[in-house]
Structures are given as C-alpha cells and as structure tokens.
XYZ file of N, CA, C and O in Angstrom:
640
model
N 30.386 1.217 -13.372
C 29.920 1.468 -11.848
C 29.241 2.593 -11.978
O 28.177 2.573 -10.879
N 29.941 3.796 -12.678
C 29.261 4.868 -12.466
C 27.799 5.019 -13.185
O 27.037 5.374 -12.359
N 27.494 4.349 -14.259
C 26.438 4.398 -14.196
C 24.788 3.721 -13.054
O 23.958 4.135 -13.486
N 25.571 2.644 -12.701
C 24.598 2.465 -11.873
C 24.652 3.250 -10.505
O 23.478 3.560 -10.706
N 25.562 4.255 -10.442
C 25.667 4.828 -9.150
C 24.540 5.709 -9.714
O 23.799 6.238 -8.740
N 24.477 6.040 -10.524
C 23.623 7.196 -11.352
C 22.476 7.136 -11.190
O 21.869 7.802 -10.733
N 22.783 5.897 -12.109
C 21.145 5.579 -11.514
C 20.297 5.145 -10.042
O 18.784 5.626 -10.042
N 20.688 4.447 -9.334
C 19.791 4.738 -8.565
C 20.160 6.256 -7.156
O 19.546 5.808 -7.335
N 20.899 6.839 -7.371
C 21.170 7.796 -7.033
C 19.623 8.363 -7.558
O 19.035 9.307 -6.554
N 19.583 8.604 -8.972
C 18.546 9.611 -9.124
C 16.847 8.987 -8.883
O 16.437 9.652 -8.690
N 17.385 7.355 -9.089
C 15.735 6.916 -8.526
C 15.793 7.223 -7.261
O 14.561 7.483 -6.347
N 16.860 7.071 -6.227
C 16.445 7.665 -4.735
C 16.336 8.588 -5.112
O 15.206 9.336 -3.818
N 16.390 9.599 -5.365
C 16.125 11.311 -4.505
C 14.697 11.272 -5.420
O 14.176 12.201 -4.661
N 14.518 10.943 -6.313
C 12.787 10.706 -7.033
C 12.016 10.529 -5.857
O 11.039 11.042 -5.885
N 12.683 8.963 -5.553
C 11.979 8.892 -4.034
C 11.659 9.823 -3.112
O 10.581 9.436 -1.940
N 12.706 11.005 -2.941
C 12.791 10.987 -1.438
C 11.981 12.468 -1.810
O 11.628 12.760 -1.123
N 11.825 12.745 -3.187
C 10.545 14.082 -3.684
C 9.446 13.264 -3.205
O 8.659 14.072 -2.841
N 9.076 12.366 -3.973
C 7.584 11.566 -3.193
C 7.588 11.731 -1.989
O 6.343 11.732 -1.127
N 8.656 11.258 -0.899
C 8.531 11.692 0.788
C 7.871 12.265 0.895
O 7.479 13.144 2.014
N 8.639 13.693 0.214
C 8.631 15.309 0.543
C 6.843 15.733 0.444
O 6.552 16.767 0.991
N 6.540 15.388 -1.085
C 5.014 15.532 -1.486
C 4.447 15.188 -0.506
O 3.522 15.666 -0.004
N 3.935 13.550 -0.398
C 3.564 12.840 0.752
C 3.245 14.152 1.981
O 2.189 14.066 2.748
N 4.942 14.316 2.649
C 5.009 15.311 3.601
C 4.569 16.835 3.841
O 4.315 17.419 4.124
N 3.825 16.916 2.344
C 3.508 17.940 2.264
C 1.950 18.155 2.336
O 1.520 19.417 3.005
N 1.455 17.258 2.464
C 0.155 16.924 2.327
C -0.213 16.703 4.144
O -1.073 16.870 4.334
N 1.382 16.621 4.872
C 0.852 16.347 5.849
C 0.775 17.412 6.799
O 0.268 17.112 7.896
N 1.432 18.534 6.377
C 1.963 19.224 6.693
C 0.633 20.261 6.713
O 0.300 20.984 7.698
N 0.370 20.229 5.693
C -1.407 20.433 4.988
C -2.292 19.655 6.646
O -3.148 20.967 7.294
N -2.119 18.978 6.292
C -2.971 18.381 7.456
C -3.249 18.620 8.709
O -4.069 19.111 9.833
N -1.521 18.989 9.018
C -1.186 19.125 10.390
C -2.128 20.555 10.906
O -2.232 20.971 11.850
N -1.134 20.953 9.839
C -1.938 23.164 9.966
C -4.270 23.228 9.690
O -4.161 24.033 10.089
N -4.372 22.625 9.336
C -6.137 22.053 9.569
C -6.760 21.661 10.176
O -7.760 21.843 10.762
N -6.085 20.647 10.716
C -6.000 19.265 12.248
C -7.381 18.857 11.653
O -8.622 18.351 12.349
N -6.937 18.464 10.731
C -8.078 17.256 10.089
C -7.593 16.383 8.504
O -6.488 17.387 8.432
N -8.278 15.878 8.742
C -7.790 15.128 6.750
C -9.039 15.921 5.608
O -10.196 15.357 6.234
N -8.484 16.659 4.676
C -9.430 17.393 4.315
C -9.042 16.130 2.410
O -8.430 16.667 2.169
N -10.076 16.834 1.890
C -10.381 16.354 0.201
C -11.026 16.846 -0.655
O -11.526 16.952 -1.461
N -10.560 17.945 0.300
C -11.203 19.488 -1.109
C -11.003 19.250 -2.353
O -9.355 18.207 -2.536
N -11.019 19.532 -3.800
C -12.895 20.368 -3.419
C -14.092 19.208 -2.803
O -15.275 20.101 -2.697
N -13.558 17.876 -2.530
C -14.610 17.356 -2.303
C -14.724 17.615 -0.817
O -13.631 17.889 -0.189
N -16.449 17.980 -0.060
C -16.191 18.774 1.161
C -16.896 17.264 2.256
O -17.364 17.482 2.427
N -15.509 16.877 2.147
C -15.293 15.845 3.303
C -13.873 16.464 4.579
O -12.861 16.807 3.883
N -14.080 16.671 5.437
C -13.155 17.232 6.938
C -13.465 16.153 7.481
O -14.413 15.721 8.287
N -12.152 15.399 7.628
C -12.513 14.778 9.082
C -11.419 15.128 10.530
O -10.220 15.186 9.836
N -11.692 15.118 11.171
C -11.333 15.951 12.204
C -10.000 14.961 12.781
O -10.704 13.888 13.469
N -8.857 15.488 12.675
C -7.666 14.737 13.848
C -6.804 16.287 13.622
O -6.280 16.157 12.556
N -6.032 15.219 14.547
C -4.723 15.751 14.865
C -3.206 14.834 15.218
O -3.375 14.458 15.689
N -2.801 15.074 13.372
C -1.541 14.113 13.469
C -0.420 14.519 14.161
O -0.313 15.737 14.473
N 0.358 13.336 14.842
C 0.870 13.866 15.337
C 2.782 14.595 14.707
O 2.500 14.545 13.859
N 2.931 15.145 15.613
C 4.003 16.034 15.082
C 3.904 17.917 15.620
O 2.595 17.988 16.066
N 4.182 18.064 14.787
C 4.281 19.618 14.563
C 4.396 20.201 13.436
O 5.180 19.680 12.317
N 3.820 21.602 13.029
C 4.017 22.013 12.331
C 5.425 22.026 11.776
O 5.327 22.288 10.670
N 5.915 22.603 12.506
C 7.799 23.210 12.271
C 8.301 21.301 11.745
O 9.179 21.685 10.272
N 7.667 20.981 11.902
C 8.686 19.106 11.521
C 7.681 18.565 10.639
O 8.861 18.126 9.642
N 6.600 18.556 10.537
C 5.887 18.171 8.662
C 6.699 19.014 7.598
O 7.374 18.705 6.604
N 6.674 21.060 8.067
C 7.210 21.837 7.167
C 8.659 20.938 6.360
O 9.819 21.124 5.955
N 9.594 20.407 7.565
C 11.098 20.435 7.992
C 10.513 18.966 6.511
O 11.832 18.349 6.292
N 9.763 17.779 7.000
C 10.022 16.887 6.739
C 9.911 17.122 4.316
O 10.583 17.005 3.497
N 8.705 17.647 4.532
C 8.246 18.389 3.408
C 10.153 18.770 2.839
O 10.099 19.103 1.114
N 10.268 20.057 2.868
C 11.363 21.155 2.361
C 12.713 20.534 2.596
O 13.004 20.082 1.659
N 12.907 19.758 3.558
C 13.496 19.275 3.929
C 14.469 17.996 2.696
O 15.415 18.072 1.578
N 13.144 17.073 2.499
C 13.444 15.833 1.779
C 13.855 16.186 0.597
O 13.651 15.230 -0.625
N 12.560 17.455 -0.150
C 12.582 18.592 -1.442
C 13.951 18.239 -1.437
O 14.812 18.124 -2.914
N 15.025 19.679 -1.129
C 16.228 19.549 -1.383
C 17.391 18.766 -0.683
O 17.610 18.039 -1.660
N 17.185 17.227 -0.458
C 17.383 16.145 0.112
C 17.590 15.200 -1.404
O 18.479 14.510 -2.208
N 16.229 14.912 -1.965
C 16.082 14.367 -3.437
C 16.346 15.297 -4.455
O 17.405 14.714 -5.655
N 16.475 16.184 -4.818
C 16.930 17.155 -5.917
C 18.724 17.367 -5.316
O 19.117 16.567 -6.779
N 19.518 16.711 -3.861
C 20.553 16.735 -3.658
C 21.101 15.482 -5.338
O 21.835 15.176 -5.465
N 20.363 14.216 -4.588
C 20.857 13.109 -5.009
C 20.693 12.953 -6.190
O 21.675 12.057 -7.320
N 19.303 13.209 -6.839
C 19.588 13.877 -8.270
C 20.151 14.552 -8.970
O 20.864 13.447 -10.055
N 20.666 15.729 -8.810
C 21.306 16.283 -9.025
C 23.293 15.934 -9.500
O 24.237 15.683 -10.278
N 23.360 15.324 -8.000
C 24.513 14.156 -7.875
C 24.739 13.246 -8.688
O 26.015 12.375 -9.187
N 23.411 12.294 -8.862
C 22.829 10.972 -9.073
C 23.474 11.872 -11.349
O 24.488 11.011 -11.815
N 23.525 13.771 -11.854
C 23.371 12.904 -12.457
C 25.192 14.051 -12.841
O 25.351 13.354 -13.960
N 25.662 14.528 -12.032
C 27.018 14.962 -12.299
C 27.921 13.565 -12.021
O 29.072 14.004 -12.695
N 27.656 12.467 -11.436
C 29.197 11.834 -11.050
C 28.958 10.883 -12.202
O 30.535 11.280 -12.576
N 28.278 11.953 -13.438
C 29.251 10.875 -15.082
C 29.968 12.000 -15.191
O 30.595 11.582 -15.929
N 30.506 13.059 -14.546
C 31.203 13.520 -15.283
C 32.723 13.729 -14.553
O 33.827 14.448 -15.569
N 32.345 12.277 -14.244
C 33.889 12.547 -13.250
C 34.225 10.779 -13.664
O 33.934 9.634 -14.189
N 36.524 10.905 -13.362
C 36.490 9.227 -13.741
C 36.577 8.567 -12.404
O 36.948 8.812 -11.738
N 35.633 7.911 -12.038
C 36.105 6.856 -10.822
C 36.255 5.949 -11.285
O 35.436 5.097 -11.580
N 36.804 5.251 -10.043
C 36.920 3.608 -9.511
C 35.812 3.132 -8.662
O 34.939 3.642 -8.499
N 35.766 2.209 -9.290
C 34.605 0.988 -8.892
C 34.366 1.484 -7.574
O 33.599 1.801 -7.026
N 35.197 1.554 -6.627
C 35.538 1.562 -4.496
C 35.015 2.770 -4.807
O 34.193 3.181 -3.910
N 35.584 4.144 -5.737
C 34.799 5.458 -5.759
C 33.624 5.455 -6.375
O 32.485 6.084 -4.844
N 33.227 5.290 -6.856
C 31.793 5.278 -7.204
C 30.337 4.083 -6.064
O 29.353 5.145 -5.806
N 31.268 3.422 -5.412
C 30.828 2.976 -4.629
C 30.085 3.836 -3.458
O 29.532 4.138 -2.757
N 31.183 4.327 -3.190
C 31.417 5.017 -1.835
C 30.509 6.234 -2.561
O 29.549 6.873 -1.472
N 30.193 7.266 -3.493
C 29.852 8.403 -3.952
C 28.199 7.598 -3.323
O 27.282 8.117 -2.631
N 28.210 6.467 -4.143
C 26.493 5.440 -4.145
C 25.912 5.911 -2.600
O 24.680 6.402 -2.305
N 26.813 4.925 -1.242
C 26.744 4.574 -0.817
C 26.714 5.869 0.440
O 25.466 6.092 1.603
N 27.400 6.524 0.234
C 27.498 7.984 0.998
C 25.983 9.137 0.756
O 25.342 9.384 1.610
N 25.762 8.987 -0.203
C 24.596 10.464 -1.088
C 23.262 9.146 -0.033
O 22.281 9.375 0.781
N 23.319 8.020 -0.992
C 21.811 7.445 -0.095
C 21.852 7.517 1.296
O 20.490 7.573 1.528
N 23.070 7.202 1.815
C 22.758 7.306 3.739
C 23.016 9.227 4.040
O 21.462 8.651 4.936
N 23.280 9.687 3.342
C 22.785 10.965 3.954
C 21.377 11.366 3.697
O 20.599 11.959 4.466
N 20.430 11.135 2.240
C 19.747 11.228 2.253
C 18.428 10.442 3.057
O 17.718 11.257 3.465
N 18.844 9.143 3.332
C 17.498 8.779 4.102
C 17.836 8.957 5.870
O 17.327 9.036 6.714
N 19.165 9.137 6.271
C 19.218 9.535 6.870
C 19.157 10.910 8.151
O 18.285 10.798 8.477
N 18.680 12.140 6.600
C 18.796 12.828 6.981
C 16.583 13.347 6.854
O 15.827 13.573 7.904
N 16.416 11.788 6.072
C 14.787 11.483 6.417
C 14.708 11.613 7.481
O 13.363 11.811 8.716
N 15.207 10.268 8.455
C 15.130 9.859 10.014
C 15.123 11.548 10.339
O 13.930 11.403 11.359
N 15.650 12.469 10.600
C 16.294 13.036 11.543
C 14.816 13.992 11.292
O 14.380 14.472 12.109
N 14.475 14.014 10.076
C 13.392 15.124 9.860
C 12.274 14.758 10.978
O 11.608 15.287 11.375
N 12.350 13.023 10.383
C 10.578 12.492 11.073
C 11.008 12.778 12.570
O 10.076 13.149 13.331
N 11.740 12.316 12.950
C 11.877 11.362 15.044
C 12.193 13.066 15.307
O 11.983 13.129 16.400
N 12.997 13.584 14.620
C 13.241 15.768 15.384
C 12.322 15.707 16.263
O 12.101 16.468 16.803
N 10.653 16.109 15.542
C 9.494 16.468 15.820
C 9.343 15.588 17.087
O 7.862 16.430 17.717
N 9.251 14.527 17.568
C 8.910 13.836 18.493
C 10.087 13.600 19.432
O 10.094 13.025 20.912
N 11.650 14.491 19.464
C 12.596 14.479 20.440
C 12.620 15.813 21.226
O 12.294 16.731 21.036
N 12.787 15.236 22.449
C 12.334 16.093 23.700
C 13.732 17.003 23.013
O 13.597 18.360 23.246
N 15.460 16.732 22.772
C 16.012 17.526 22.728
C 15.809 17.753 20.779
O 17.654 17.858 20.705
N 14.956 17.853 20.321
C 14.721 17.969 18.901
C 16.647 16.853 18.176
O 16.439 17.630 17.069
N 16.312 16.372 18.261
C 17.141 15.001 17.969
C 18.679 15.843 17.662
O 19.738 15.066 17.136
N 19.146 16.601 18.355
C 19.957 17.607 18.214
C 21.128 16.384 19.048
O 23.099 17.388 18.299
N 21.274 16.123 19.687
C 22.100 15.080 20.311
C 21.889 14.091 20.571
O 20.527 13.224 21.098
N 22.820 13.041 21.470
C 21.832 11.669 22.216
C 21.235 11.570 23.284
O 20.054 10.867 23.218
N 21.980 12.431 23.855
C 21.339 12.583 24.886
C 20.282 14.032 25.546
O 20.375 14.608 24.750
N 20.355 13.895 26.813
C 19.961 15.560 27.324
C 21.052 17.079 26.963
O 22.329 16.596 26.703
N 20.278 17.718 26.318
C 20.888 19.292 26.077
C 19.795 20.305 25.831
O 19.163 20.064 27.025
N 19.997 21.281 25.903
C 19.575 22.618 26.669
C 18.307 22.661 25.567
O 17.113 23.579 26.589
N 17.911 22.217 25.043
C 16.194 21.842 24.460
C 15.448 21.092 25.137
O 14.475 21.026 25.251
N 16.020 19.594 25.969
C 15.314 19.032 26.172
C 16.103 17.815 26.982
O 17.042 17.330 26.232
N 15.249 16.777 27.012
C 15.660 15.262 27.375
C 16.076 14.619 26.381
O 15.550 14.294 25.403
N 17.225 13.648 26.398
C 16.954 12.633 25.075
C 15.766 11.773 25.934
O 15.385 11.273 26.755
N 14.871 11.682 24.572
C 14.758 10.086 24.242
C 15.044 8.966 22.867
O 15.729 9.578 21.943
N 14.297 8.146 22.605
C 14.342 7.211 21.503
C 13.983 7.810 20.428
O 14.498 7.604 19.660
N 13.350 9.325 20.246
C 13.027 10.036 19.396
C 14.314 10.387 18.857
O 14.628 10.806 17.293
N 14.909 11.161 19.972
C 16.253 12.310 19.096
C 17.164 11.151 19.043
O 18.071 11.613 18.009
N 16.924 9.994 20.097
C 18.571 9.196 19.075
C 17.961 8.544 17.789
O 18.679 8.796 17.186
N 16.695 8.016 17.142
C 16.525 7.617 16.301
C 16.953 8.849 15.163
O 16.646 8.915 14.087
N 17.012 10.337 15.546
C 16.831 11.122 14.121
C 18.250 11.983 14.684
O 18.788 12.185 13.444
N 18.738 12.166 15.723
C 20.210 12.049 15.795
C 21.141 11.315 14.876
O 22.187 11.675 14.289
N 21.255 10.069 15.280
C 22.360 9.512 14.675
C 22.549 8.694 13.065
O 23.374 8.995 12.527
N 21.156 8.663 12.775
C 21.061 8.151 11.165
C 21.367 9.470 10.210
O 22.538 10.065 9.428
N 21.080 11.174 11.253
C 21.098 12.472 10.672
C 23.239 12.393 10.847
O 23.638 12.970 9.843
N 23.531 11.863 12.071
C 24.761 12.577 12.382
C 26.403 11.720 11.056
O 26.767 12.125 10.306
N 25.716 10.292 11.165
C 26.021 9.712 9.522
C 26.366 9.812 8.961
O 26.644 9.789 7.517
N 25.019 10.634 8.180
C 24.810 10.858 7.095
C 25.542 12.024 6.697
O 26.211 12.154 5.422
N 25.977 13.045 7.846
C 26.407 14.305 7.227
C 27.698 14.041 7.285
O 28.728 15.180 5.834
N 28.634 12.806 7.665
C 29.732 12.364 7.531
C 30.136 11.978 6.322
O 31.375 11.876 5.705
N 29.207 10.397 5.844
C 29.559 9.951 5.071
C 28.960 11.384 3.464
O 29.651 10.674 2.160
N 27.913 12.045 3.772
C 28.047 13.305 2.639
C 29.301 14.085 2.669
O 29.741 13.880 1.407
N 29.859 14.286 3.656
C 31.349 14.861 3.908
C 32.150 14.011 2.720
O 33.230 14.995 1.872
N 32.372 12.496 3.045
C 33.509 11.861 2.867
C 33.053 12.186 0.175
O 34.026 12.347 -0.161
N 31.681 12.080 0.362
C 31.539 12.006 -1.107
C 32.016 13.256 -1.618
O 32.497 13.001 -2.850
N 31.819 14.451 -0.862
C 31.825 15.388 -1.328
C 33.767 15.689 -2.171
O 34.338 15.650 -2.850
N 34.438 15.175 -0.361
C 36.149 14.801 -0.464
C 36.610 13.847 -2.171
O 36.928 14.495 -2.640
N 35.014 13.113 -1.876
C 36.244 11.966 -3.062
C 35.840 12.659 -4.762
O 36.606 12.394 -5.422
N 34.568 13.091 -4.439
C 34.436 14.532 -5.793
C 35.259 14.880 -6.029
O 35.957 15.473 -6.960
N 35.929 15.244 -4.963
C 36.873 17.080 -5.157
C 37.959 16.107 -5.652
O 38.794 17.327 -6.410
N 37.945 15.511 -5.068
C 39.796 14.570 -5.929
C 39.791 13.998 -6.593
O 40.489 13.558 -7.250
N 38.549 13.833 -7.469
C 38.464 12.988 -8.253
C 38.508 13.399 -10.175
O 37.969 15.052 -9.727
N 39.272 13.111 -10.993
C 39.382 14.027 -12.809
C 38.313 14.118 -13.077
O 37.027 13.530 -12.876
N 37.829 15.235 -13.382
C 36.114 15.602 -14.258
C 37.099 14.962 -15.314
O 37.915 15.478 -16.140
N 36.397 13.820 -16.278
C 36.372 13.700 -18.120
C 36.128 15.071 -18.696
O 35.818 15.754 -18.819
N 37.906 14.655 -19.285
C 37.826 15.647 -20.812
C 36.490 15.402 -21.920
O 35.809 14.434 -22.135
N 37.112 16.444 -22.576
C 36.205 16.295 -23.747
C 36.178 15.575 -24.424
O 35.056 14.930 -25.043
N 37.133 15.203 -24.464
C 37.355 14.038 -25.642
C 36.670 12.508 -25.231
O 36.902 11.528 -26.222
N 36.580 12.786 -24.026
C 36.059 10.958 -23.977
C 35.100 10.685 -24.031
O 33.959 11.168 -24.017
C-alpha cells in the first residue's frame, strides 16, 4: 500500500507541476496582453481572464505543491505505515494538492479573494470565492492530518 501511495503522489506531483508550467504561460499571456508564439512573429491580442497576481499564484503555488507531493511520495517509503495510514496520507496530500489548485485558480475571480465563504473586508462573497475557499480549507485540514500521521509513525530502521 505504501508503494502505491508513493507512486500516486509522485505522479500527481508531476501533474501539478505540469499545471504550474501551463500557468506560467497564462501568466506571460496576461502580462503581455495576448498570445505570443515567440520567436514566431505571431501575436494575438487577448485579455486573458484573471489577474497577473492570480496567474503568478497558480504558477508558483502549483510548482511548490507539486514538489510537496513528490517529496512526500518519496519519503512516505521511509515510514512504517498500516494500509489505512497510507491511504490517509495518499488522499490527504491529493486533496491538498488539487484543493490548492482550486484556490489559486478561483481566488483571482472571487471578490473576497476566496479567503472566506462569504463577505469579508476584501469584498463580497460569490461563487468563485466559495469555489476557492472550500477546497482549500479542506485541503489544509487534510494536510495537517497527513503531517500528524507521519509524525506519529515510526521510521523504518536501516536493517529493514
């Protein structure tokens, strides 16, 4: 079960990094105001939805979340975990990884920046704010559970 958890986390971490790299192109397109295929001299003027800060968050946040999933996928092999614990780690990291993606993506369209379900000092609540907040808060809680599970689990000895 630990081997499966490791493989799933590493693959999803790589998928998260792919999303981040695509987000980097979206950041560039937002910054320059269109689609550029440089060095080919083609430029299509287009105002990509979202904000520069939002696309930067998608790009950098998903790079870091992808790396987190890969690292946890590699180090999970060092722990002695029962099947249920391995499953908790796997699902907890996956929920955090993709919940954070939802946060980064939808928060740039949320008037309240996706930091609460409803209105806060930053703005009114809307569908995008809720779509950012709910997956992110669930992901944060599940990742805390993952860290606690790993902290309480023994590390394999060198002789194993």
